[in-house]
Amino acid sequence: MTPDQLRGGLWAVVPAAGRGARFGGDVPKQYLEVAGELLLAHTLRALLAHPKVHGAVVVLAEGDVRWPGWREFEGKPLRTCAGGDARADSVLAGLAALPDSVRADDFVLVHDAARPNLPAADLDQLLERGRNDPVGAILAAPVRDTLKRSGDDGGIDRTEPRERLWRALTPQLFRRLQLTRALESARAAGVDVTDESMAIERQGQRPLLVEGSDDNFKITTPADLARFEFALSRRS
Ligand code: CTP
Ligand code: MG
């Protein structure tokens, strides 16, 4: 990515079309209120407050009645589109809804709506290092727990070495057309890719790992929400 391309505008795709089954409750987690704002607003601010991010496509569930109808955020343009049944389908829809000013070989960020606590320094690092990689890059955190492989009976078969194992986070930074093709190819093959990098890896490419902080956790359960509330209370 040349400085010119950045000036032309780096965009983000924010998948927010999930139902939050593991979180539970009637309101999908992206629409929970935290410190007087929607969780989704915290996520959008973390992305759009960055000077290099010029706009975002928010991918909404079909028939979403909770979307506040924002056309811009932090003074930057927002678009919306409808997502699909799987996260990868939602990301594909978001890529298609990007403005034409985002060219085929421009980099695009993909960031989960459910990660509201993305540190600015991590986004900086991802952009700094990722834009120098021909393929792209993802934020990731090293695995810290000891890993066990279970058998069908629930007994432990063995311990898996955790050296060189990482947890994939978002944002992930890839080129618009290459990511679109990779996700389409995975879909055609019936492979359920759980992040963007997995689709790119299927194409024989090797994205760069950029170590990010544990602060950029995903809100999956109510305990994660409590952790985010605590993180916010310490910010001010
Ligand atoms: N997502 C999406 N479209 C889907 C599924 C997920 O846009 N069909 C989004 C979610 O809204 C979330 C992100 O992808 O921002 C990460 O997914 P996850 O944390 O799994 O959220 P949910 O799928 O909503 O939660 P769950 O798996 O517990 O139902
Ligand atoms: Mg999910």
PDB file of N, CA, C and O in Angstrom, residues 148-221:
ATOM      1  N   LYS A 148      -4.660 -29.279  25.429  1.00  0.00           N
ATOM      2  CA  LYS A 148      -4.918 -30.720  25.490  1.00  0.00           C
ATOM      3  C   LYS A 148      -5.774 -31.153  24.319  1.00  0.00           C
ATOM      4  O   LYS A 148      -6.722 -30.461  23.952  1.00  0.00           O
ATOM      5  N   ARG A 149      -5.451 -32.308  23.758  1.00  0.00           N
ATOM      6  CA  ARG A 149      -6.294 -32.909  22.724  1.00  0.00           C
ATOM      7  C   ARG A 149      -7.114 -34.006  23.388  1.00  0.00           C
ATOM      8  O   ARG A 149      -6.562 -34.903  24.026  1.00  0.00           O
ATOM      9  N   SER A 150      -8.466 -33.937  23.251  1.00  0.00           N
ATOM     10  CA  SER A 150      -9.319 -34.926  23.921  1.00  0.00           C
ATOM     11  C   SER A 150      -9.699 -36.048  22.972  1.00  0.00           C
ATOM     12  O   SER A 150      -9.719 -35.865  21.754  1.00  0.00           O
ATOM     13  N   GLY A 151     -10.015 -37.191  23.550  1.00  0.00           N
ATOM     14  CA  GLY A 151     -10.594 -38.292  22.785  1.00  0.00           C
ATOM     15  C   GLY A 151     -12.107 -38.215  22.842  1.00  0.00           C
ATOM     16  O   GLY A 151     -12.671 -37.317  23.479  1.00  0.00           O
ATOM     17  N   ASP A 152     -12.804 -39.132  22.180  1.00  0.00           N
ATOM     18  CA  ASP A 152     -14.266 -39.115  22.154  1.00  0.00           C
ATOM     19  C   ASP A 152     -14.864 -39.281  23.551  1.00  0.00           C
ATOM     20  O   ASP A 152     -15.970 -38.823  23.820  1.00  0.00           O
ATOM     21  N   ASP A 153     -14.135 -39.963  24.440  1.00  0.00           N
ATOM     22  CA  ASP A 153     -14.654 -40.238  25.784  1.00  0.00           C
ATOM     23  C   ASP A 153     -14.398 -39.088  26.756  1.00  0.00           C
ATOM     24  O   ASP A 153     -14.706 -39.192  27.933  1.00  0.00           O
ATOM     25  N   GLY A 154     -13.817 -37.984  26.275  1.00  0.00           N
ATOM     26  CA  GLY A 154     -13.534 -36.873  27.174  1.00  0.00           C
ATOM     27  C   GLY A 154     -12.202 -37.016  27.899  1.00  0.00           C
ATOM     28  O   GLY A 154     -11.799 -36.105  28.619  1.00  0.00           O
ATOM     29  N   GLY A 155     -11.523 -38.124  27.723  1.00  0.00           N
ATOM     30  CA  GLY A 155     -10.190 -38.285  28.304  1.00  0.00           C
ATOM     31  C   GLY A 155      -9.157 -37.540  27.465  1.00  0.00           C
ATOM     32  O   GLY A 155      -9.402 -37.225  26.301  1.00  0.00           O
ATOM     33  N   ILE A 156      -8.016 -37.254  28.091  1.00  0.00           N
ATOM     34  CA  ILE A 156      -6.958 -36.530  27.373  1.00  0.00           C
ATOM     35  C   ILE A 156      -6.070 -37.516  26.608  1.00  0.00           C
ATOM     36  O   ILE A 156      -5.505 -38.435  27.186  1.00  0.00           O
ATOM     37  N   ASP A 157      -6.003 -37.317  25.287  1.00  0.00           N
ATOM     38  CA  ASP A 157      -5.117 -38.147  24.466  1.00  0.00           C
ATOM     39  C   ASP A 157      -3.673 -37.683  24.579  1.00  0.00           C
ATOM     40  O   ASP A 157      -2.761 -38.468  24.681  1.00  0.00           O
ATOM     41  N   ARG A 158      -3.494 -36.347  24.498  1.00  0.00           N
ATOM     42  CA  ARG A 158      -2.126 -35.834  24.601  1.00  0.00           C
ATOM     43  C   ARG A 158      -2.126 -34.316  24.797  1.00  0.00           C
ATOM     44  O   ARG A 158      -3.156 -33.662  24.676  1.00  0.00           O
ATOM     45  N   THR A 159      -0.934 -33.814  25.085  1.00  0.00           N
ATOM     46  CA  THR A 159      -0.713 -32.371  25.204  1.00  0.00           C
ATOM     47  C   THR A 159      -0.120 -31.876  23.891  1.00  0.00           C
ATOM     48  O   THR A 159       0.813 -32.480  23.361  1.00  0.00           O
ATOM     49  N   GLU A 160      -0.708 -30.806  23.361  1.00  0.00           N
ATOM     50  CA  GLU A 160      -0.215 -30.247  22.096  1.00  0.00           C
ATOM     51  C   GLU A 160       0.792 -29.133  22.399  1.00  0.00           C
ATOM     52  O   GLU A 160       0.527 -28.274  23.235  1.00  0.00           O
ATOM     53  N   PRO A 161       1.933 -29.143  21.740  1.00  0.00           N
ATOM     54  CA  PRO A 161       2.887 -28.053  21.981  1.00  0.00           C
ATOM     55  C   PRO A 161       2.289 -26.710  21.570  1.00  0.00           C
ATOM     56  O   PRO A 161       1.645 -26.614  20.526  1.00  0.00           O
ATOM     57  N   ARG A 162       2.458 -25.722  22.412  1.00  0.00           N
ATOM     58  CA  ARG A 162       1.845 -24.417  22.090  1.00  0.00           C
ATOM     59  C   ARG A 162       2.826 -23.460  21.442  1.00  0.00           C
ATOM     60  O   ARG A 162       2.462 -22.334  21.087  1.00  0.00           O
ATOM     61  N   GLU A 163       4.082 -23.891  21.313  1.00  0.00           N
ATOM     62  CA  GLU A 163       5.043 -23.026  20.633  1.00  0.00           C
ATOM     63  C   GLU A 163       4.515 -22.709  19.235  1.00  0.00           C
ATOM     64  O   GLU A 163       4.006 -23.592  18.544  1.00  0.00           O
ATOM     65  N   ARG A 164       4.637 -21.472  18.852  1.00  0.00           N
ATOM     66  CA  ARG A 164       4.226 -21.027  17.513  1.00  0.00           C
ATOM     67  C   ARG A 164       2.735 -21.126  17.268  1.00  0.00           C
ATOM     68  O   ARG A 164       2.290 -21.117  16.121  1.00  0.00           O
ATOM     69  N   LEU A 165       1.952 -21.255  18.328  1.00  0.00           N
ATOM     70  CA  LEU A 165       0.492 -21.212  18.145  1.00  0.00           C
ATOM     71  C   LEU A 165      -0.017 -19.836  18.561  1.00  0.00           C
ATOM     72  O   LEU A 165       0.393 -19.290  19.588  1.00  0.00           O
ATOM     73  N   TRP A 166      -0.909 -19.309  17.745  1.00  0.00           N
ATOM     74  CA  TRP A 166      -1.431 -17.958  17.940  1.00  0.00           C
ATOM     75  C   TRP A 166      -2.942 -17.985  17.877  1.00  0.00           C
ATOM     76  O   TRP A 166      -3.515 -18.820  17.166  1.00  0.00           O
ATOM     77  N   ARG A 167      -3.570 -17.050  18.580  1.00  0.00           N
ATOM     78  CA  ARG A 167      -5.014 -16.849  18.448  1.00  0.00           C
ATOM     79  C   ARG A 167      -5.224 -15.710  17.455  1.00  0.00           C
ATOM     80  O   ARG A 167      -4.664 -14.620  17.635  1.00  0.00           O
ATOM     81  N   ALA A 168      -6.000 -15.994  16.429  1.00  0.00           N
ATOM     82  CA  ALA A 168      -6.249 -14.969  15.410  1.00  0.00           C
ATOM     83  C   ALA A 168      -7.254 -13.952  15.944  1.00  0.00           C
ATOM     84  O   ALA A 168      -8.310 -14.306  16.454  1.00  0.00           O
ATOM     85  N   LEU A 169      -6.888 -12.678  15.858  1.00  0.00           N
ATOM     86  CA  LEU A 169      -7.773 -11.587  16.269  1.00  0.00           C
ATOM     87  C   LEU A 169      -8.203 -10.844  15.006  1.00  0.00           C
ATOM     88  O   LEU A 169      -7.862 -11.233  13.893  1.00  0.00           O
ATOM     89  N   THR A 170      -8.921  -9.771  15.184  1.00  0.00           N
ATOM     90  CA  THR A 170      -9.137  -8.811  14.100  1.00  0.00           C
ATOM     91  C   THR A 170      -8.705  -7.451  14.649  1.00  0.00           C
ATOM     92  O   THR A 170      -8.634  -7.301  15.870  1.00  0.00           O
ATOM     93  N   PRO A 171      -8.437  -6.454  13.806  1.00  0.00           N
ATOM     94  CA  PRO A 171      -8.598  -6.419  12.354  1.00  0.00           C
ATOM     95  C   PRO A 171      -7.623  -7.337  11.612  1.00  0.00           C
ATOM     96  O   PRO A 171      -6.549  -7.672  12.095  1.00  0.00           O
ATOM     97  N   GLN A 172      -8.065  -7.686  10.383  1.00  0.00           N
ATOM     98  CA  GLN A 172      -7.225  -8.383   9.422  1.00  0.00           C
ATOM     99  C   GLN A 172      -7.190  -7.507   8.170  1.00  0.00           C
ATOM    100  O   GLN A 172      -8.200  -6.892   7.823  1.00  0.00           O
ATOM    101  N   LEU A 173      -6.016  -7.427   7.554  1.00  0.00           N
ATOM    102  CA  LEU A 173      -5.780  -6.484   6.453  1.00  0.00           C
ATOM    103  C   LEU A 173      -5.436  -7.241   5.181  1.00  0.00           C
ATOM    104  O   LEU A 173      -4.395  -7.892   5.109  1.00  0.00           O
ATOM    105  N   PHE A 174      -6.332  -7.177   4.197  1.00  0.00           N
ATOM    106  CA  PHE A 174      -6.086  -7.860   2.919  1.00  0.00           C
ATOM    107  C   PHE A 174      -6.564  -6.979   1.772  1.00  0.00           C
ATOM    108  O   PHE A 174      -7.294  -6.017   1.976  1.00  0.00           O
ATOM    109  N   ARG A 175      -6.134  -7.361   0.560  1.00  0.00           N
ATOM    110  CA  ARG A 175      -6.551  -6.577  -0.604  1.00  0.00           C
ATOM    111  C   ARG A 175      -7.984  -6.950  -0.997  1.00  0.00           C
ATOM    112  O   ARG A 175      -8.378  -8.119  -0.922  1.00  0.00           O
ATOM    113  N   ARG A 176      -8.728  -5.950  -1.416  1.00  0.00           N
ATOM    114  CA  ARG A 176     -10.149  -6.130  -1.669  1.00  0.00           C
ATOM    115  C   ARG A 176     -10.453  -7.316  -2.584  1.00  0.00           C
ATOM    116  O   ARG A 176     -11.235  -8.196  -2.231  1.00  0.00           O
ATOM    117  N   LEU A 177      -9.845  -7.347  -3.759  1.00  0.00           N
ATOM    118  CA  LEU A 177     -10.207  -8.384  -4.734  1.00  0.00           C
ATOM    119  C   LEU A 177      -9.674  -9.755  -4.304  1.00  0.00           C
ATOM    120  O   LEU A 177     -10.380 -10.762  -4.406  1.00  0.00           O
ATOM    121  N   GLN A 178      -8.444  -9.766  -3.804  1.00  0.00           N
ATOM    122  CA  GLN A 178      -7.849 -11.050  -3.395  1.00  0.00           C
ATOM    123  C   GLN A 178      -8.675 -11.692  -2.277  1.00  0.00           C
ATOM    124  O   GLN A 178      -8.916 -12.904  -2.288  1.00  0.00           O
ATOM    125  N   LEU A 179      -9.126 -10.882  -1.328  1.00  0.00           N
ATOM    126  CA  LEU A 179      -9.936 -11.426  -0.227  1.00  0.00           C
ATOM    127  C   LEU A 179     -11.298 -11.886  -0.738  1.00  0.00           C
ATOM    128  O   LEU A 179     -11.802 -12.950  -0.349  1.00  0.00           O
ATOM    129  N   THR A 180     -11.884 -11.105  -1.641  1.00  0.00           N
ATOM    130  CA  THR A 180     -13.186 -11.496  -2.207  1.00  0.00           C
ATOM    131  C   THR A 180     -13.071 -12.847  -2.911  1.00  0.00           C
ATOM    132  O   THR A 180     -13.873 -13.760  -2.673  1.00  0.00           O
ATOM    133  N   ARG A 181     -12.041 -12.981  -3.748  1.00  0.00           N
ATOM    134  CA  ARG A 181     -11.847 -14.246  -4.482  1.00  0.00           C
ATOM    135  C   ARG A 181     -11.626 -15.406  -3.526  1.00  0.00           C
ATOM    136  O   ARG A 181     -12.147 -16.501  -3.727  1.00  0.00           O
ATOM    137  N   ALA A 182     -10.821 -15.170  -2.480  1.00  0.00           N
ATOM    138  CA  ALA A 182     -10.494 -16.246  -1.533  1.00  0.00           C
ATOM    139  C   ALA A 182     -11.740 -16.700  -0.766  1.00  0.00           C
ATOM    140  O   ALA A 182     -11.951 -17.895  -0.559  1.00  0.00           O
ATOM    141  N   LEU A 183     -12.568 -15.750  -0.367  1.00  0.00           N
ATOM    142  CA  LEU A 183     -13.796 -16.107   0.368  1.00  0.00           C
ATOM    143  C   LEU A 183     -14.787 -16.810  -0.550  1.00  0.00           C
ATOM    144  O   LEU A 183     -15.473 -17.759  -0.143  1.00  0.00           O
ATOM    145  N   GLU A 184     -14.859 -16.367  -1.809  1.00  0.00           N
ATOM    146  CA  GLU A 184     -15.754 -17.029  -2.775  1.00  0.00           C
ATOM    147  C   GLU A 184     -15.308 -18.460  -3.034  1.00  0.00           C
ATOM    148  O   GLU A 184     -16.125 -19.376  -3.130  1.00  0.00           O
ATOM    149  N   SER A 185     -13.993 -18.635  -3.132  1.00  0.00           N
ATOM    150  CA  SER A 185     -13.454 -19.967  -3.392  1.00  0.00           C
ATOM    151  C   SER A 185     -13.749 -20.916  -2.225  1.00  0.00           C
ATOM    152  O   SER A 185     -14.131 -22.074  -2.423  1.00  0.00           O
ATOM    153  N   ALA A 186     -13.589 -20.408  -0.986  1.00  0.00           N
ATOM    154  CA  ALA A 186     -13.883 -21.241   0.188  1.00  0.00           C
ATOM    155  C   ALA A 186     -15.361 -21.618   0.203  1.00  0.00           C
ATOM    156  O   ALA A 186     -15.734 -22.763   0.480  1.00  0.00           O
ATOM    157  N   ARG A 187     -16.200 -20.662  -0.113  1.00  0.00           N
ATOM    158  CA  ARG A 187     -17.647 -20.928  -0.118  1.00  0.00           C
ATOM    159  C   ARG A 187     -17.992 -21.986  -1.168  1.00  0.00           C
ATOM    160  O   ARG A 187     -18.749 -22.917  -0.897  1.00  0.00           O
ATOM    161  N   ALA A 188     -17.399 -21.846  -2.362  1.00  0.00           N
ATOM    162  CA  ALA A 188     -17.682 -22.809  -3.437  1.00  0.00           C
ATOM    163  C   ALA A 188     -17.235 -24.214  -3.048  1.00  0.00           C
ATOM    164  O   ALA A 188     -17.854 -25.205  -3.434  1.00  0.00           O
ATOM    165  N   ALA A 189     -16.151 -24.281  -2.234  1.00  0.00           N
ATOM    166  CA  ALA A 189     -15.633 -25.587  -1.811  1.00  0.00           C
ATOM    167  C   ALA A 189     -16.342 -26.109  -0.565  1.00  0.00           C
ATOM    168  O   ALA A 189     -16.037 -27.199  -0.086  1.00  0.00           O
ATOM    169  N   GLY A 190     -17.262 -25.320  -0.028  1.00  0.00           N
ATOM    170  CA  GLY A 190     -17.984 -25.753   1.173  1.00  0.00           C
ATOM    171  C   GLY A 190     -17.136 -25.706   2.437  1.00  0.00           C
ATOM    172  O   GLY A 190     -17.442 -26.374   3.411  1.00  0.00           O
ATOM    173  N   VAL A 191     -16.064 -24.895   2.416  1.00  0.00           N
ATOM    174  CA  VAL A 191     -15.198 -24.778   3.594  1.00  0.00           C
ATOM    175  C   VAL A 191     -15.652 -23.582   4.432  1.00  0.00           C
ATOM    176  O   VAL A 191     -15.749 -22.466   3.924  1.00  0.00           O
ATOM    177  N   ASP A 192     -15.940 -23.822   5.707  1.00  0.00           N
ATOM    178  CA  ASP A 192     -16.383 -22.754   6.602  1.00  0.00           C
ATOM    179  C   ASP A 192     -15.159 -22.057   7.182  1.00  0.00           C
ATOM    180  O   ASP A 192     -14.594 -22.510   8.168  1.00  0.00           O
ATOM    181  N   VAL A 193     -14.728 -20.977   6.546  1.00  0.00           N
ATOM    182  CA  VAL A 193     -13.570 -20.253   7.069  1.00  0.00           C
ATOM    183  C   VAL A 193     -14.020 -19.347   8.205  1.00  0.00           C
ATOM    184  O   VAL A 193     -15.017 -18.654   8.088  1.00  0.00           O
ATOM    185  N   THR A 194     -13.278 -19.382   9.306  1.00  0.00           N
ATOM    186  CA  THR A 194     -13.708 -18.623  10.478  1.00  0.00           C
ATOM    187  C   THR A 194     -12.999 -17.280  10.600  1.00  0.00           C
ATOM    188  O   THR A 194     -13.331 -16.475  11.450  1.00  0.00           O
ATOM    189  N   ASP A 195     -12.004 -17.043   9.751  1.00  0.00           N
ATOM    190  CA  ASP A 195     -11.469 -15.684   9.629  1.00  0.00           C
ATOM    191  C   ASP A 195     -11.003 -15.468   8.186  1.00  0.00           C
ATOM    192  O   ASP A 195     -11.000 -16.406   7.370  1.00  0.00           O
ATOM    193  N   GLU A 196     -10.628 -14.245   7.884  1.00  0.00           N
ATOM    194  CA  GLU A 196     -10.226 -13.898   6.518  1.00  0.00           C
ATOM    195  C   GLU A 196      -8.948 -14.601   6.147  1.00  0.00           C
ATOM    196  O   GLU A 196      -8.782 -15.133   5.042  1.00  0.00           O
ATOM    197  N   SER A 197      -8.003 -14.629   7.110  1.00  0.00           N
ATOM    198  CA  SER A 197      -6.703 -15.226   6.828  1.00  0.00           C
ATOM    199  C   SER A 197      -6.845 -16.676   6.379  1.00  0.00           C
ATOM    200  O   SER A 197      -6.144 -17.121   5.465  1.00  0.00           O
ATOM    201  N   MET A 198      -7.762 -17.414   6.991  1.00  0.00           N
ATOM    202  CA  MET A 198      -7.934 -18.828   6.640  1.00  0.00           C
ATOM    203  C   MET A 198      -8.290 -18.971   5.159  1.00  0.00           C
ATOM    204  O   MET A 198      -7.815 -19.892   4.480  1.00  0.00           O
ATOM    205  N   ALA A 199      -9.094 -18.064   4.652  1.00  0.00           N
ATOM    206  CA  ALA A 199      -9.449 -18.097   3.229  1.00  0.00           C
ATOM    207  C   ALA A 199      -8.224 -17.816   2.363  1.00  0.00           C
ATOM    208  O   ALA A 199      -7.988 -18.479   1.349  1.00  0.00           O
ATOM    209  N   ILE A 200      -7.417 -16.825   2.790  1.00  0.00           N
ATOM    210  CA  ILE A 200      -6.208 -16.470   2.040  1.00  0.00           C
ATOM    211  C   ILE A 200      -5.185 -17.608   2.097  1.00  0.00           C
ATOM    212  O   ILE A 200      -4.543 -17.942   1.088  1.00  0.00           O
ATOM    213  N   GLU A 201      -5.052 -18.217   3.273  1.00  0.00           N
ATOM    214  CA  GLU A 201      -4.110 -19.341   3.424  1.00  0.00           C
ATOM    215  C   GLU A 201      -4.487 -20.495   2.490  1.00  0.00           C
ATOM    216  O   GLU A 201      -3.607 -21.178   1.952  1.00  0.00           O
ATOM    217  N   ARG A 202      -5.783 -20.717   2.307  1.00  0.00           N
ATOM    218  CA  ARG A 202      -6.249 -21.786   1.400  1.00  0.00           C
ATOM    219  C   ARG A 202      -5.730 -21.578  -0.015  1.00  0.00           C
ATOM    220  O   ARG A 202      -5.644 -22.520  -0.805  1.00  0.00           O
ATOM    221  N   GLN A 203      -5.422 -20.323  -0.341  1.00  0.00           N
ATOM    222  CA  GLN A 203      -4.922 -19.999  -1.681  1.00  0.00           C
ATOM    223  C   GLN A 203      -3.403 -20.169  -1.766  1.00  0.00           C
ATOM    224  O   GLN A 203      -2.790 -19.759  -2.738  1.00  0.00           O
ATOM    225  N   GLY A 204      -2.804 -20.695  -0.700  1.00  0.00           N
ATOM    226  CA  GLY A 204      -1.362 -20.894  -0.710  1.00  0.00           C
ATOM    227  C   GLY A 204      -0.563 -19.663  -0.320  1.00  0.00           C
ATOM    228  O   GLY A 204       0.651 -19.634  -0.491  1.00  0.00           O
ATOM    229  N   GLN A 205      -1.235 -18.641   0.219  1.00  0.00           N
ATOM    230  CA  GLN A 205      -0.538 -17.411   0.619  1.00  0.00           C
ATOM    231  C   GLN A 205      -0.217 -17.450   2.107  1.00  0.00           C
ATOM    232  O   GLN A 205      -0.874 -18.155   2.864  1.00  0.00           O
ATOM    233  N   ARG A 206       0.797 -16.644   2.515  1.00  0.00           N
ATOM    234  CA  ARG A 206       1.209 -16.627   3.919  1.00  0.00           C
ATOM    235  C   ARG A 206       1.137 -15.212   4.482  1.00  0.00           C
ATOM    236  O   ARG A 206       2.118 -14.458   4.422  1.00  0.00           O
ATOM    237  N   PRO A 207      -0.013 -14.863   5.061  1.00  0.00           N
ATOM    238  CA  PRO A 207      -0.142 -13.525   5.658  1.00  0.00           C
ATOM    239  C   PRO A 207       0.803 -13.364   6.850  1.00  0.00           C
ATOM    240  O   PRO A 207       1.216 -14.346   7.472  1.00  0.00           O
ATOM    241  N   LEU A 208       1.108 -12.107   7.170  1.00  0.00           N
ATOM    242  CA  LEU A 208       2.001 -11.782   8.278  1.00  0.00           C
ATOM    243  C   LEU A 208       1.227 -11.753   9.593  1.00  0.00           C
ATOM    244  O   LEU A 208       0.110 -11.239   9.656  1.00  0.00           O
ATOM    245  N   LEU A 209       1.842 -12.301  10.654  1.00  0.00           N
ATOM    246  CA  LEU A 209       1.270 -12.201  12.000  1.00  0.00           C
ATOM    247  C   LEU A 209       1.832 -10.951  12.669  1.00  0.00           C
ATOM    248  O   LEU A 209       3.051 -10.779  12.739  1.00  0.00           O
ATOM    249  N   VAL A 210       0.960 -10.114  13.192  1.00  0.00           N
ATOM    250  CA  VAL A 210       1.389  -8.946  13.952  1.00  0.00           C
ATOM    251  C   VAL A 210       0.860  -9.130  15.369  1.00  0.00           C
ATOM    252  O   VAL A 210      -0.359  -9.257  15.567  1.00  0.00           O
ATOM    253  N   GLU A 211       1.770  -9.174  16.335  1.00  0.00           N
ATOM    254  CA  GLU A 211       1.324  -9.442  17.705  1.00  0.00           C
ATOM    255  C   GLU A 211       0.517  -8.278  18.245  1.00  0.00           C
ATOM    256  O   GLU A 211       0.950  -7.128  18.232  1.00  0.00           O
ATOM    257  N   GLY A 212      -0.699  -8.610  18.697  1.00  0.00           N
ATOM    258  CA  GLY A 212      -1.571  -7.599  19.279  1.00  0.00           C
ATOM    259  C   GLY A 212      -1.772  -7.884  20.755  1.00  0.00           C
ATOM    260  O   GLY A 212      -1.336  -8.913  21.267  1.00  0.00           O
ATOM    261  N   SER A 213      -2.445  -6.969  21.435  1.00  0.00           N
ATOM    262  CA  SER A 213      -2.584  -7.119  22.881  1.00  0.00           C
ATOM    263  C   SER A 213      -3.854  -7.895  23.232  1.00  0.00           C
ATOM    264  O   SER A 213      -4.820  -7.955  22.463  1.00  0.00           O
ATOM    265  N   ASP A 214      -3.841  -8.477  24.438  1.00  0.00           N
ATOM    266  CA  ASP A 214      -5.008  -9.204  24.938  1.00  0.00           C
ATOM    267  C   ASP A 214      -6.195  -8.269  25.195  1.00  0.00           C
ATOM    268  O   ASP A 214      -7.318  -8.730  25.394  1.00  0.00           O
ATOM    269  N   ASP A 215      -5.918  -6.955  25.235  1.00  0.00           N
ATOM    270  CA  ASP A 215      -7.011  -5.996  25.430  1.00  0.00           C
ATOM    271  C   ASP A 215      -8.041  -6.080  24.307  1.00  0.00           C
ATOM    272  O   ASP A 215      -9.200  -5.710  24.488  1.00  0.00           O
ATOM    273  N   ASN A 216      -7.603  -6.559  23.152  1.00  0.00           N
ATOM    274  CA  ASN A 216      -8.473  -6.623  21.973  1.00  0.00           C
ATOM    275  C   ASN A 216      -9.266  -7.941  21.970  1.00  0.00           C
ATOM    276  O   ASN A 216      -9.293  -8.659  20.996  1.00  0.00           O
ATOM    277  N   PHE A 217      -9.904  -8.222  23.102  1.00  0.00           N
ATOM    278  CA  PHE A 217     -10.655  -9.478  23.236  1.00  0.00           C
ATOM    279  C   PHE A 217     -12.017  -9.345  22.571  1.00  0.00           C
ATOM    280  O   PHE A 217     -12.513  -8.244  22.346  1.00  0.00           O
ATOM    281  N   LYS A 218     -12.618 -10.486  22.254  1.00  0.00           N
ATOM    282  CA  LYS A 218     -13.938 -10.501  21.628  1.00  0.00           C
ATOM    283  C   LYS A 218     -14.994 -10.692  22.709  1.00  0.00           C
ATOM    284  O   LYS A 218     -14.821 -11.493  23.615  1.00  0.00           O
ATOM    285  N   ILE A 219     -16.066  -9.946  22.598  1.00  0.00           N
ATOM    286  CA  ILE A 219     -17.187 -10.127  23.527  1.00  0.00           C
ATOM    287  C   ILE A 219     -17.964 -11.358  23.067  1.00  0.00           C
ATOM    288  O   ILE A 219     -18.654 -11.317  22.038  1.00  0.00           O
ATOM    289  N   THR A 220     -17.830 -12.438  23.830  1.00  0.00           N
ATOM    290  CA  THR A 220     -18.543 -13.670  23.494  1.00  0.00           C
ATOM    291  C   THR A 220     -19.583 -13.995  24.566  1.00  0.00           C
ATOM    292  O   THR A 220     -20.692 -14.410  24.243  1.00  0.00           O
ATOM    293  N   THR A 221     -19.214 -13.802  25.822  1.00  0.00           N
ATOM    294  CA  THR A 221     -20.116 -14.123  26.946  1.00  0.00           C
ATOM    295  C   THR A 221     -20.287 -12.882  27.837  1.00  0.00           C
ATOM    296  O   THR A 221     -19.522 -11.910  27.712  1.00  0.00           O
TER     297      THR A 221
END
